[in-house]
Short mmCIF file of C-alpha atoms in Angstrom, two decimals:
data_model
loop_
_atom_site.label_atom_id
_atom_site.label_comp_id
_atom_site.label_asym_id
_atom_site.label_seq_id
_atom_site.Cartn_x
_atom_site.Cartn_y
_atom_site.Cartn_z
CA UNK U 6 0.00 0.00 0.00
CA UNK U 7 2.95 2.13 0.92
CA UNK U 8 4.58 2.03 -2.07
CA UNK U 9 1.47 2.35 -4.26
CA UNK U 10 1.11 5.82 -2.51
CA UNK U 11 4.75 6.61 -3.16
CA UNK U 12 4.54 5.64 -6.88
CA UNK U 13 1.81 8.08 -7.37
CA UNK U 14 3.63 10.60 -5.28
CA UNK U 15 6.72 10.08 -7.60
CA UNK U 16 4.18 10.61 -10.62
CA UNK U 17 3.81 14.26 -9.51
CA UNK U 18 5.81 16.86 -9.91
CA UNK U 19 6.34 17.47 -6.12
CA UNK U 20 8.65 14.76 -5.95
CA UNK U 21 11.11 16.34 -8.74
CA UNK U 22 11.04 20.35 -7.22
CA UNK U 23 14.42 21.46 -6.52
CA UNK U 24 15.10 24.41 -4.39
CA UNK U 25 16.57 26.08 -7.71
CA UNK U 26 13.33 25.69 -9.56
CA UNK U 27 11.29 27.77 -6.72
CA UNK U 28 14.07 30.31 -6.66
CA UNK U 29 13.14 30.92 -10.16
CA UNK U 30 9.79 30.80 -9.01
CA UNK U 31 10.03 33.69 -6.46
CA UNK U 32 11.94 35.45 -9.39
CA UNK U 33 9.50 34.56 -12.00
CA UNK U 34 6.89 36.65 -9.30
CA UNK U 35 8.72 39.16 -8.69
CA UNK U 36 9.29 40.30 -12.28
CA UNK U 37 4.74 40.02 -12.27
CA UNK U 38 5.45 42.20 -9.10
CA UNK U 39 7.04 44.99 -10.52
CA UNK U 40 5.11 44.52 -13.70
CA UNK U 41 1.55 45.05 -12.00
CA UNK U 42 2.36 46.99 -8.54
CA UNK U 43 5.38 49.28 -9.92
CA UNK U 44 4.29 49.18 -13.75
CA UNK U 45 7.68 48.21 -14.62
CA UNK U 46 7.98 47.53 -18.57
CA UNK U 47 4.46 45.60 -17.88
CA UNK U 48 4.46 44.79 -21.64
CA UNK U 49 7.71 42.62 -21.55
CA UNK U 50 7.97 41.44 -17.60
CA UNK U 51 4.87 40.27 -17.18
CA UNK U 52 4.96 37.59 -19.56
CA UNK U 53 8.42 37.05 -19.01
CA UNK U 54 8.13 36.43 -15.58
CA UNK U 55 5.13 34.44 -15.99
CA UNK U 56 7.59 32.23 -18.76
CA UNK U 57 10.43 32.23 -16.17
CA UNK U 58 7.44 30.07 -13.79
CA UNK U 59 6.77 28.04 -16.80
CA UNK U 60 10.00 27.04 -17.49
CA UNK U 61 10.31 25.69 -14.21
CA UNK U 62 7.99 22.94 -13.61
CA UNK U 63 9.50 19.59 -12.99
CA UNK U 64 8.24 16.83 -15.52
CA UNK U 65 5.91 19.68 -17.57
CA UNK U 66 8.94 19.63 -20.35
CA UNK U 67 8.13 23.21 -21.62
CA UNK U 68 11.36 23.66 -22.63
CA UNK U 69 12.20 20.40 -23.72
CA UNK U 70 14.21 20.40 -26.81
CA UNK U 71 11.79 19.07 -29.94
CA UNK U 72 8.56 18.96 -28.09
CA UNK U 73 7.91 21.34 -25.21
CA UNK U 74 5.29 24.23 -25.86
CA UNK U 75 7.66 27.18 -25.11
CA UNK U 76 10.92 26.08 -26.70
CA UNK U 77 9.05 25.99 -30.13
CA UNK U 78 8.17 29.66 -29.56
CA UNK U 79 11.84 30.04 -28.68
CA UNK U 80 13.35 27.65 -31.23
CA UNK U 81 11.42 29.30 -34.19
CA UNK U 82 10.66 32.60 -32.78
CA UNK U 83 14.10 33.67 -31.74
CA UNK U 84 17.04 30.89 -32.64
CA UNK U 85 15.61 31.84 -36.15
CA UNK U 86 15.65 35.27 -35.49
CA UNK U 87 12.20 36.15 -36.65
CA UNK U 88 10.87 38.06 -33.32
CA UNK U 89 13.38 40.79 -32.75
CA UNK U 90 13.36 41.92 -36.33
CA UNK U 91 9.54 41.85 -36.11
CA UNK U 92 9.64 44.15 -33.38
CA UNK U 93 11.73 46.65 -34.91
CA UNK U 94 9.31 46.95 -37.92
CA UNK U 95 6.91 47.80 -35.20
CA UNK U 96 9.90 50.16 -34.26
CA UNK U 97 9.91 51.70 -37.12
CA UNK U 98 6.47 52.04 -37.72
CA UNK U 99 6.23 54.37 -34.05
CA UNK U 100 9.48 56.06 -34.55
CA UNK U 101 9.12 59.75 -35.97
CA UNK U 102 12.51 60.31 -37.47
CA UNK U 103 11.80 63.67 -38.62
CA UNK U 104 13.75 65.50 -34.59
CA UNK U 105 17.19 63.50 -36.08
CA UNK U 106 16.05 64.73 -40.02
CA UNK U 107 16.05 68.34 -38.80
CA UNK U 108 19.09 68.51 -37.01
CA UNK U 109 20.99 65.13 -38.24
CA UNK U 110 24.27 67.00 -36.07
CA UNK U 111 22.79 65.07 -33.04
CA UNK U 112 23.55 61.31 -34.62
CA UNK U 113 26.60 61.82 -33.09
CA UNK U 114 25.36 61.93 -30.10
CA UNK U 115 23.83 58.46 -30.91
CA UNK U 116 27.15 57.26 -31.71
CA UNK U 117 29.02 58.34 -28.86
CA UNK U 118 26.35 56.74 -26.39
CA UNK U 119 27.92 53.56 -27.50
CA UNK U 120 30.91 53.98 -26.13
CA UNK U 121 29.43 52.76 -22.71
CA UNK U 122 28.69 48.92 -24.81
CA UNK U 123 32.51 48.73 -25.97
CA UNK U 124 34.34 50.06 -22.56
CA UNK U 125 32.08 47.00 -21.25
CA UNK U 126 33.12 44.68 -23.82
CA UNK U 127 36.82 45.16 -22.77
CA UNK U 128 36.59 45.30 -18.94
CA UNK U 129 34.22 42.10 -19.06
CA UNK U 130 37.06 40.52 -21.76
CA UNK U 131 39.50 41.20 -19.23
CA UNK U 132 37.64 39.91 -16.16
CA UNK U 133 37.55 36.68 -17.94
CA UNK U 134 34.29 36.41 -20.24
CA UNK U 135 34.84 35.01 -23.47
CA UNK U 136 34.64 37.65 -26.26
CA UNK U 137 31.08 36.31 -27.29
CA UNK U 138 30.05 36.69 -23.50
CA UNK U 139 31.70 40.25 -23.42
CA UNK U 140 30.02 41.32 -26.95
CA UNK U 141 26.55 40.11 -25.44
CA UNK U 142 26.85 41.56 -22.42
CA UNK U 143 28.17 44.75 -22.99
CA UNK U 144 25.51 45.38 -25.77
CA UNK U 145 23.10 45.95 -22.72
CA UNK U 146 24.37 49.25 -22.31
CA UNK U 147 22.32 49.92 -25.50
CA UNK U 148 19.29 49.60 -23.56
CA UNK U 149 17.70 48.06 -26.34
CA UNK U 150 16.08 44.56 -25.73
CA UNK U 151 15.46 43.20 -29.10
CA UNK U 152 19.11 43.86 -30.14
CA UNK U 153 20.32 42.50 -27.04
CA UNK U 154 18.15 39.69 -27.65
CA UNK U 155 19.30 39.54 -31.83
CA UNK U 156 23.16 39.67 -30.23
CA UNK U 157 23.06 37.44 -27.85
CA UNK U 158 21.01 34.58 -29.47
CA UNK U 159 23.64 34.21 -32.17
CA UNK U 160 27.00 34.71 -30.13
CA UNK U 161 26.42 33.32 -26.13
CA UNK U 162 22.77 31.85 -26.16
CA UNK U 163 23.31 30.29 -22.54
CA UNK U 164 23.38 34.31 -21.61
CA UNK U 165 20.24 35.34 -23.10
CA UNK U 166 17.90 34.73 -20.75
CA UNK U 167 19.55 36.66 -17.93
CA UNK U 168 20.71 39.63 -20.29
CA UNK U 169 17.23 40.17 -22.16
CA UNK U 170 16.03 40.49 -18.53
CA UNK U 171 18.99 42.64 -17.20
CA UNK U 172 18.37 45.32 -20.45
CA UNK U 173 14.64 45.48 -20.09
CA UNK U 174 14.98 46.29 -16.67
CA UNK U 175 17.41 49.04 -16.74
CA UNK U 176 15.15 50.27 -19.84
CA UNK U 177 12.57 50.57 -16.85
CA UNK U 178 15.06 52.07 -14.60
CA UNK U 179 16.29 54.50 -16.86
CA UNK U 180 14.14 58.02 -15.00
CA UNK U 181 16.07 56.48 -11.67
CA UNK U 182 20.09 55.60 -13.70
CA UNK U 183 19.98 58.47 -15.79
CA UNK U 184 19.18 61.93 -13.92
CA UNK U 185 21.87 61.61 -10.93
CA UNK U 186 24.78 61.11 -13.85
CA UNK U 187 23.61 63.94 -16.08
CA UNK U 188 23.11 66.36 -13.16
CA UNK U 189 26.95 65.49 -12.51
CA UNK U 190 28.29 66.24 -15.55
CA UNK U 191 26.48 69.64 -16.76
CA UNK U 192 26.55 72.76 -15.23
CA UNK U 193 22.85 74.84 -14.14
CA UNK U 194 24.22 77.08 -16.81
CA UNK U 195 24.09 74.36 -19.57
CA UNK U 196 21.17 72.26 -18.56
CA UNK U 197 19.47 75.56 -19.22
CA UNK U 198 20.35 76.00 -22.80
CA UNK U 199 17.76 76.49 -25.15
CA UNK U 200 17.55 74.76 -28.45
CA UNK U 201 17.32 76.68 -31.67
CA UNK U 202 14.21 76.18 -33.21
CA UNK U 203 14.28 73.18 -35.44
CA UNK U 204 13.70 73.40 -39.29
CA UNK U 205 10.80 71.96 -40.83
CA UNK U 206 11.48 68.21 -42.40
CA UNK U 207 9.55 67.65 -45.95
CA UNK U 208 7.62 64.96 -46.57
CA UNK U 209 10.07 63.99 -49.47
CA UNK U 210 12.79 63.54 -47.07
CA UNK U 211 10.92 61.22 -44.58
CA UNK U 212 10.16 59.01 -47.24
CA UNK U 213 13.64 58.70 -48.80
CA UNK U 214 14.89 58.93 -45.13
CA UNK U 215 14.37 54.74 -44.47
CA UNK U 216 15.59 53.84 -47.82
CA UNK U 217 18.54 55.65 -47.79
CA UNK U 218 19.07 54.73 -44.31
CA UNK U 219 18.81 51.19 -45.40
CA UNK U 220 21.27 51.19 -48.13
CA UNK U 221 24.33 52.98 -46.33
CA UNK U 222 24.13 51.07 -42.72
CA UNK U 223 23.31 47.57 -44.41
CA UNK U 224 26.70 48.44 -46.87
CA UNK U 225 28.32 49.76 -43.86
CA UNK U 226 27.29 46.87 -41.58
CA UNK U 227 26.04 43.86 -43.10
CA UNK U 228 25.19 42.11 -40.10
CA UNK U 229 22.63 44.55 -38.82
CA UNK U 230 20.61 43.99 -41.55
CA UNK U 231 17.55 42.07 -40.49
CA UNK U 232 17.42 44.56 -38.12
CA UNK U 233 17.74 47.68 -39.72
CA UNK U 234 16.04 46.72 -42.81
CA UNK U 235 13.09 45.34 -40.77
CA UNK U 236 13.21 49.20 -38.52
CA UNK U 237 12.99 50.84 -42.09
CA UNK U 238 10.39 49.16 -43.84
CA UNK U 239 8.40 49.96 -40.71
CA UNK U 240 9.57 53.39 -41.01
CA UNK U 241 8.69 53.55 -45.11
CA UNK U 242 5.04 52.59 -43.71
CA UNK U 243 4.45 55.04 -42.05
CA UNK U 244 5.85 57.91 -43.69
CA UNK U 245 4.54 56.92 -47.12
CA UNK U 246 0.96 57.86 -46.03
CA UNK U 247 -0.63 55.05 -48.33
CA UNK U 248 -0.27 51.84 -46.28
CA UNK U 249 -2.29 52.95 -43.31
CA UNK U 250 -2.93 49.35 -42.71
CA UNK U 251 0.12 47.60 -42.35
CA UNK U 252 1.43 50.62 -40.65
CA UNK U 253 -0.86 50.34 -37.84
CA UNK U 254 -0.85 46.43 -38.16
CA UNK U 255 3.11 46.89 -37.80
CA UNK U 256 2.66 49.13 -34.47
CA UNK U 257 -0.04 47.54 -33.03
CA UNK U 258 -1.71 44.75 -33.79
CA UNK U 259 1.75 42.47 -35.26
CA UNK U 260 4.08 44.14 -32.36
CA UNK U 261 1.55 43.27 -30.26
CA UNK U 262 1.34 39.17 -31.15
CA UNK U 263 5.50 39.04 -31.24
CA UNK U 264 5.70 40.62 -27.57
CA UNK U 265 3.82 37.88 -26.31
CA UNK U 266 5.94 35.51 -27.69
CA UNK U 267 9.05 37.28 -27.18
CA UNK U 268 8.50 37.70 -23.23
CA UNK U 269 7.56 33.95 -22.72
CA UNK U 270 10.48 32.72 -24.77
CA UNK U 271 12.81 35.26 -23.03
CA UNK U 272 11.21 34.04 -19.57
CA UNK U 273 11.56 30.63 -20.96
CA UNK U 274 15.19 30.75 -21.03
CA UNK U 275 15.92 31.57 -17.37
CA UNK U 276 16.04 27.69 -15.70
CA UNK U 277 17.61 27.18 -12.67
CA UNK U 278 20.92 25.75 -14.20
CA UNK U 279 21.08 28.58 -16.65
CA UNK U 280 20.13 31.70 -13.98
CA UNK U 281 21.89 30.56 -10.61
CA UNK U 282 25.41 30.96 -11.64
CA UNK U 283 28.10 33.91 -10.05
CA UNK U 284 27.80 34.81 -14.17
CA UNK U 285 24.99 36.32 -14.00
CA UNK U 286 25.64 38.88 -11.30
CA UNK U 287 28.24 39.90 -12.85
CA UNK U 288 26.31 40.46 -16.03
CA UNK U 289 23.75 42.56 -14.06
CA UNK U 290 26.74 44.62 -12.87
CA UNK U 291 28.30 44.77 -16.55
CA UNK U 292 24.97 45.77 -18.15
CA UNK U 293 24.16 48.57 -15.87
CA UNK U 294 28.56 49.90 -16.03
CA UNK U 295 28.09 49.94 -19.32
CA UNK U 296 24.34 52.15 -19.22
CA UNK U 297 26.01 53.96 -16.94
CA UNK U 298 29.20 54.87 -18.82
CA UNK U 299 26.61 54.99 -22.70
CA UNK U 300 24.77 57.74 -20.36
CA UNK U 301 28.06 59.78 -19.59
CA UNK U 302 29.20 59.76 -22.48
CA UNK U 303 26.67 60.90 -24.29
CA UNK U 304 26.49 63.81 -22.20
CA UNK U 305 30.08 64.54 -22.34
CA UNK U 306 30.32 64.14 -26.11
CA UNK U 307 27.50 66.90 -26.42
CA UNK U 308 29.89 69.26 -24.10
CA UNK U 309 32.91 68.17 -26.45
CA UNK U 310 31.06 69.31 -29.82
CA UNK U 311 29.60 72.47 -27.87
CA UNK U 312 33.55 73.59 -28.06
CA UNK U 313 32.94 73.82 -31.48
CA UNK U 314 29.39 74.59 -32.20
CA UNK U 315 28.87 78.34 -32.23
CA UNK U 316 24.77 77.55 -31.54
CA UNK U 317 25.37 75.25 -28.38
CA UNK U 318 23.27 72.47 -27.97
CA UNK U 319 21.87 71.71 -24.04
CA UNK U 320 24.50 69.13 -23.11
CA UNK U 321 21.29 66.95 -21.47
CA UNK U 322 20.67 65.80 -24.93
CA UNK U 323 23.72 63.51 -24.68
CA UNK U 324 21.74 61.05 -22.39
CA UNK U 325 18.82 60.44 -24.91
CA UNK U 326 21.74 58.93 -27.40
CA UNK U 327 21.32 55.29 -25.31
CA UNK U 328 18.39 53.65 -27.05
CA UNK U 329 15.55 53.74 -24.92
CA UNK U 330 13.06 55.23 -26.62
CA UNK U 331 11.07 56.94 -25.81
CA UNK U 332 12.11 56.94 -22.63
CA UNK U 333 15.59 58.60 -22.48
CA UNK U 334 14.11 61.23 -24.35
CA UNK U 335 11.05 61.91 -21.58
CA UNK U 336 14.17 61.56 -18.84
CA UNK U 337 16.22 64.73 -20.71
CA UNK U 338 12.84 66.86 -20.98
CA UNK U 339 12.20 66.17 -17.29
CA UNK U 340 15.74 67.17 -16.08
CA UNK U 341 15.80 69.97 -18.45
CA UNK U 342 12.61 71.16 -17.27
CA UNK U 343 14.06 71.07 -13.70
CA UNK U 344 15.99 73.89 -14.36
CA UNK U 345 14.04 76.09 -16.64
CA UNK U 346 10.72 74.48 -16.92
CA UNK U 347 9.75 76.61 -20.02
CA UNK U 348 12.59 75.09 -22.06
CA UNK U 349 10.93 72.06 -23.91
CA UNK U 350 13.72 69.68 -24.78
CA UNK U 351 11.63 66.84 -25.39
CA UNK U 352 11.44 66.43 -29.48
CA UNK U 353 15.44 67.59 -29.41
CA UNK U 354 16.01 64.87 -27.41
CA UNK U 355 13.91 62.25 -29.69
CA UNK U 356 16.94 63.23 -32.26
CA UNK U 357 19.78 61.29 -30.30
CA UNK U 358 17.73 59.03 -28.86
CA UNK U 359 16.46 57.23 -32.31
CA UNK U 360 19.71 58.06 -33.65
CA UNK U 361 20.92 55.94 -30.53
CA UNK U 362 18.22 52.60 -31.60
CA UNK U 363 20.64 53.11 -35.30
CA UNK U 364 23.85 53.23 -33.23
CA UNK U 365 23.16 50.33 -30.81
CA UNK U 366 22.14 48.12 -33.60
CA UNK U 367 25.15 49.08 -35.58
CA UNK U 368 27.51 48.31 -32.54
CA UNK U 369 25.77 45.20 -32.73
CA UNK U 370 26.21 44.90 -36.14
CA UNK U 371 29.94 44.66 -35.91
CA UNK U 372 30.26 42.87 -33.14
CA UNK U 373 29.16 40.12 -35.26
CA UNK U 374 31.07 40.76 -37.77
CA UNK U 375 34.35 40.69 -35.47
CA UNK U 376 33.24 37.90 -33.37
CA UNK U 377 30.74 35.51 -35.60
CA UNK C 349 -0.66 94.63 -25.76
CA UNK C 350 -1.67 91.38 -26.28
CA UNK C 351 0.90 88.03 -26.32
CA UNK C 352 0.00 84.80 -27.88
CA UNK C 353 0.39 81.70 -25.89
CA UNK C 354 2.16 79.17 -28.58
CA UNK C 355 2.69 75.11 -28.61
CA UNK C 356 6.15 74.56 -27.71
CA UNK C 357 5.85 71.43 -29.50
CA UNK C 358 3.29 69.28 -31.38
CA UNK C 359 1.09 67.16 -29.55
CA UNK C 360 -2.61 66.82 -28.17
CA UNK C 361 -3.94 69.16 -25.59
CA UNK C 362 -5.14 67.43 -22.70
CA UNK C 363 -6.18 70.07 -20.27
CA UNK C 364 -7.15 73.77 -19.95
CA UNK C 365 -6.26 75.54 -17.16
CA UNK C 366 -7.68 79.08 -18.25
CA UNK C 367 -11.04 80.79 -18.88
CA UNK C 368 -11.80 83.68 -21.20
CA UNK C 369 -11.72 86.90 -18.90
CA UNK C 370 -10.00 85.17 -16.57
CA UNK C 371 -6.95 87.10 -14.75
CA UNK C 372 -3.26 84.58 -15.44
CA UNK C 373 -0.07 85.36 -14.05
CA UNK C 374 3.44 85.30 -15.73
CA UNK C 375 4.09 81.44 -15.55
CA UNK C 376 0.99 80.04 -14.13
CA UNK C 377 0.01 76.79 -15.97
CA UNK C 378 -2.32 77.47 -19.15
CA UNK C 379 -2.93 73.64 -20.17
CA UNK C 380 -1.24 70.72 -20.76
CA UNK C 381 -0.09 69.43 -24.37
CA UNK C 382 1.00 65.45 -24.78
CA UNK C 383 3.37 64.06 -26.84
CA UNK C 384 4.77 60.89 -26.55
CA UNK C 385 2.68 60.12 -23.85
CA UNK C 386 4.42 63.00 -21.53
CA UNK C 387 2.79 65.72 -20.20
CA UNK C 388 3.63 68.72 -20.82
CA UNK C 389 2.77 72.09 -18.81
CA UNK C 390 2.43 74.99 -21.17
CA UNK C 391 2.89 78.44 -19.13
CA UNK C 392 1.44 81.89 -19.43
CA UNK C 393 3.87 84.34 -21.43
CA UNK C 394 2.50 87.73 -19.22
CA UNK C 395 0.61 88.95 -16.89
CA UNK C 396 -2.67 89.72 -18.31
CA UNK C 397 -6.55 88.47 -19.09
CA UNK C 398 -7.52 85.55 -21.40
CA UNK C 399 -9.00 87.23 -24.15
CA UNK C 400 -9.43 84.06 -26.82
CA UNK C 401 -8.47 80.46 -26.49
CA UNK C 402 -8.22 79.10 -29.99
CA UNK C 403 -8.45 75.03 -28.91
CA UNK C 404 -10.08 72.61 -27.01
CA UNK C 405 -9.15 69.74 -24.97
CA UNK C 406 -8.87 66.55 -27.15
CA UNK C 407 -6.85 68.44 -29.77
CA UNK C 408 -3.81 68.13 -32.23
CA UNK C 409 -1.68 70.90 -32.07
CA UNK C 410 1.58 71.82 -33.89
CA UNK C 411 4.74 73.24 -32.92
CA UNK C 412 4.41 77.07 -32.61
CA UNK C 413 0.54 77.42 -33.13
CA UNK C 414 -1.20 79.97 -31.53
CA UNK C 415 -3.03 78.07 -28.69
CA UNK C 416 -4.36 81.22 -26.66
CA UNK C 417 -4.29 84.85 -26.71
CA UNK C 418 -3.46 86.86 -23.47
CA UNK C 419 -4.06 90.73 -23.25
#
């Protein structure tokens, strides 16, 4: 009778839990914490954390290779890179690129946001990540989750999980990292510099804006090409006024659909063996150095170029180069607005920051091409 | 002499904070414009009365339109 009991017990899951697996549980939960109470990225952590749970459940074989539920959605969905690039035609469908159009000086700033992502690569080559590791983890500095995501699928896929879910967190703690470093590093005097009025951007140059786009960085950088091609196609929807449709099916509807699968798949990844390592502390610490570092010098590039600029631009605007749109760009306006709260830096700042999405998918882009 | 009150930047006004004939202050909130889902707090130019406001809550605005007019 005894062992009839205990052969049904051993049928249950109950007898496979390991402590690791409710870990990931209480992390899984907290991520649906900060998604509902604190409104955290609730888009992308909620159904992560609710795919972190899934993942671990003894004997349900979500994740089992060939069969389970959620590693189809992350075999076909991600491995085969079809999700991130679908996300960045949504992307490009929401992103008004006319700010960077009207004053294309502040790409720059863009650019030199990225020097946070390959100060990281180095110091997390030299602490003894691989160079895939380093590329994957320092690409978190970005703040930009689906090219995090692109990255580190191809070059250190045992990482993903843990830095998918260390950049869309600092995405979310970007009004809390950013403010304290940009205070710093400008003077009241040049957080309260006013922007000269921006020119007007034609029609004609939105639309040849994506296809242009397209050509150079794709010649430039071959690798970023699902992702840049995918971000201006989006882009070409919406500016061309006569596919309504599949522009608002690209920024809605479609972006929709691929988040859901994106957040379970990224949740999916994070099982106990793959989370509970000293790695991936290290990778938290990495990820927000290298924010850290993309936010200062972006700010400190904008005070370089103001030695030469006889119009000075509001050093602030150096912040919004990291890629977290649009909420780098809300951060700037906010801290700008601290100081002179009639000076409205907001669409300035949308300049650097989507010039920063271009940049951090370019960084990407040669990553690959170094390390792949 | 009368000052407009213009849109700093495009967007959708989402609240009024002045009445025609009402007294505003130098500063004092006017309404609120969004744009990329921020608020943003649009401020009397002058001291002065509202003599016209030229929108309504609910609408599209762009950059540099004249919004109210303050005497």
């Amino acid at each position: 009778m005894m062992s009839r009991v205990f052969s049904l017990f051993e049928s249950t899951g109950f007898a496979y839990l390991t402590p690791g697996m409710v870990f990931m549980w209480a992390i899984g939960v907290t991520l649906i914490y900060l998604a509902i109470a604190r409104r955290f990225e609730p888009l992308l952590l909620l159904p992560i954390g609710f795919g972190v749970i899934m993942a671990n459940l003894p004997l349900a074989g979500l994740m089992h290779p060939g069969e389970g539920l959620l590693w189809r959605f992350y075999h076909y969905g991600i491995q085969w890179e079809v999700i991130p690039p679908l996300i960045f035609l949504g992307l490009g469908a929401l992103t008004d690129f006319a700010p960077l159009l009207a004053n294309p000086l502040l790409i720059f700033l863009g650019a030199g946001a990225q020097v946070g992502v390959y100060l990281t690569f180095f110091a997390a080559f030299g602490l003894g990540f691989s160079l895939n590791e380093s590329a994957s983890i320092a690409i978190i500095g970005g703040a930009d989750g689906p090219t995090t995501i692109f990255l580190t699928t191809k070059l250190a896929p045992h990482l993903l999980g843990s830095c998918a879910m260390a950049a869309y967190s600092y995405m979310a703690l970007v009004p809390i990292i950013q403010p304290p470093i940009m205070r710093l590093l400008t003077t009241r005097k040049e957080r309260l510099i006013r922007m000269q009025k921006s020119r007007k951007v034609s029609p004609l140059e939105k639309i040849v804006f994506p296809i242009v786009a397209t050509l150079l960085i794709v010649l430039l950088t071959p690798a970023a090409a699902p992702l840049i091609s995918m971000l201006m196609l989006g882009n070409l929807f919406r500016e061309s006024k006569v596919v309504e449709r599949l522009n608002l099916t690209s920024q809605n509807e479609l972006m929709n659909i691929v988040t859901i699968f994106l957040g379970v798949s990224i949740g999916a990844t994070l099982s106990a063996e793959n989370f509970l390592r000293r790695d991936v502390i290290f990778i938290f610490f990495f990820g927000l150095f290298a924010f850290m570092v993309s936010t200062a010098t972006g700010v400190l590039l904008a005070k370089l170029m103001n030695l030469f600029l006889t119009t000075k631009i509001n050093p602030l605007l150096g912040a919004a180069g990291v890629s977290a749109v649009p909420m780098s760009a809300r951060v700037v306006s906010n801290v700008g607005a601290e100081a002179d709260k009639k000076n409205y830096l907001l669409m300035y700042a949308m300049g650097p920051n989507v010039a920063g999405v271009i940049g951090t998918v370019i960084a990407a882009g040669v990553f690959l091409a170094f390390l792949k | 002499m009368a000052q407009n009150i213009t849109a700093p930047l495009s967007g959708k006004v989402i609240s009024l904070d002045i009445k025609v004939g009402k007294k505003v202050e130098e500063d004092d909130e006017a309404l609120v414009i969004e744009a990329l889902k921020m608020e943003n707090p649009v401020y009397a130019p002058c001291n002065g009365t509202v003599k016209e406001i030229k929108v309504a809550v609910g609408d599209l605005v762009e950059e540099d339109q004249v919004l109210a007019v303050i005497e």
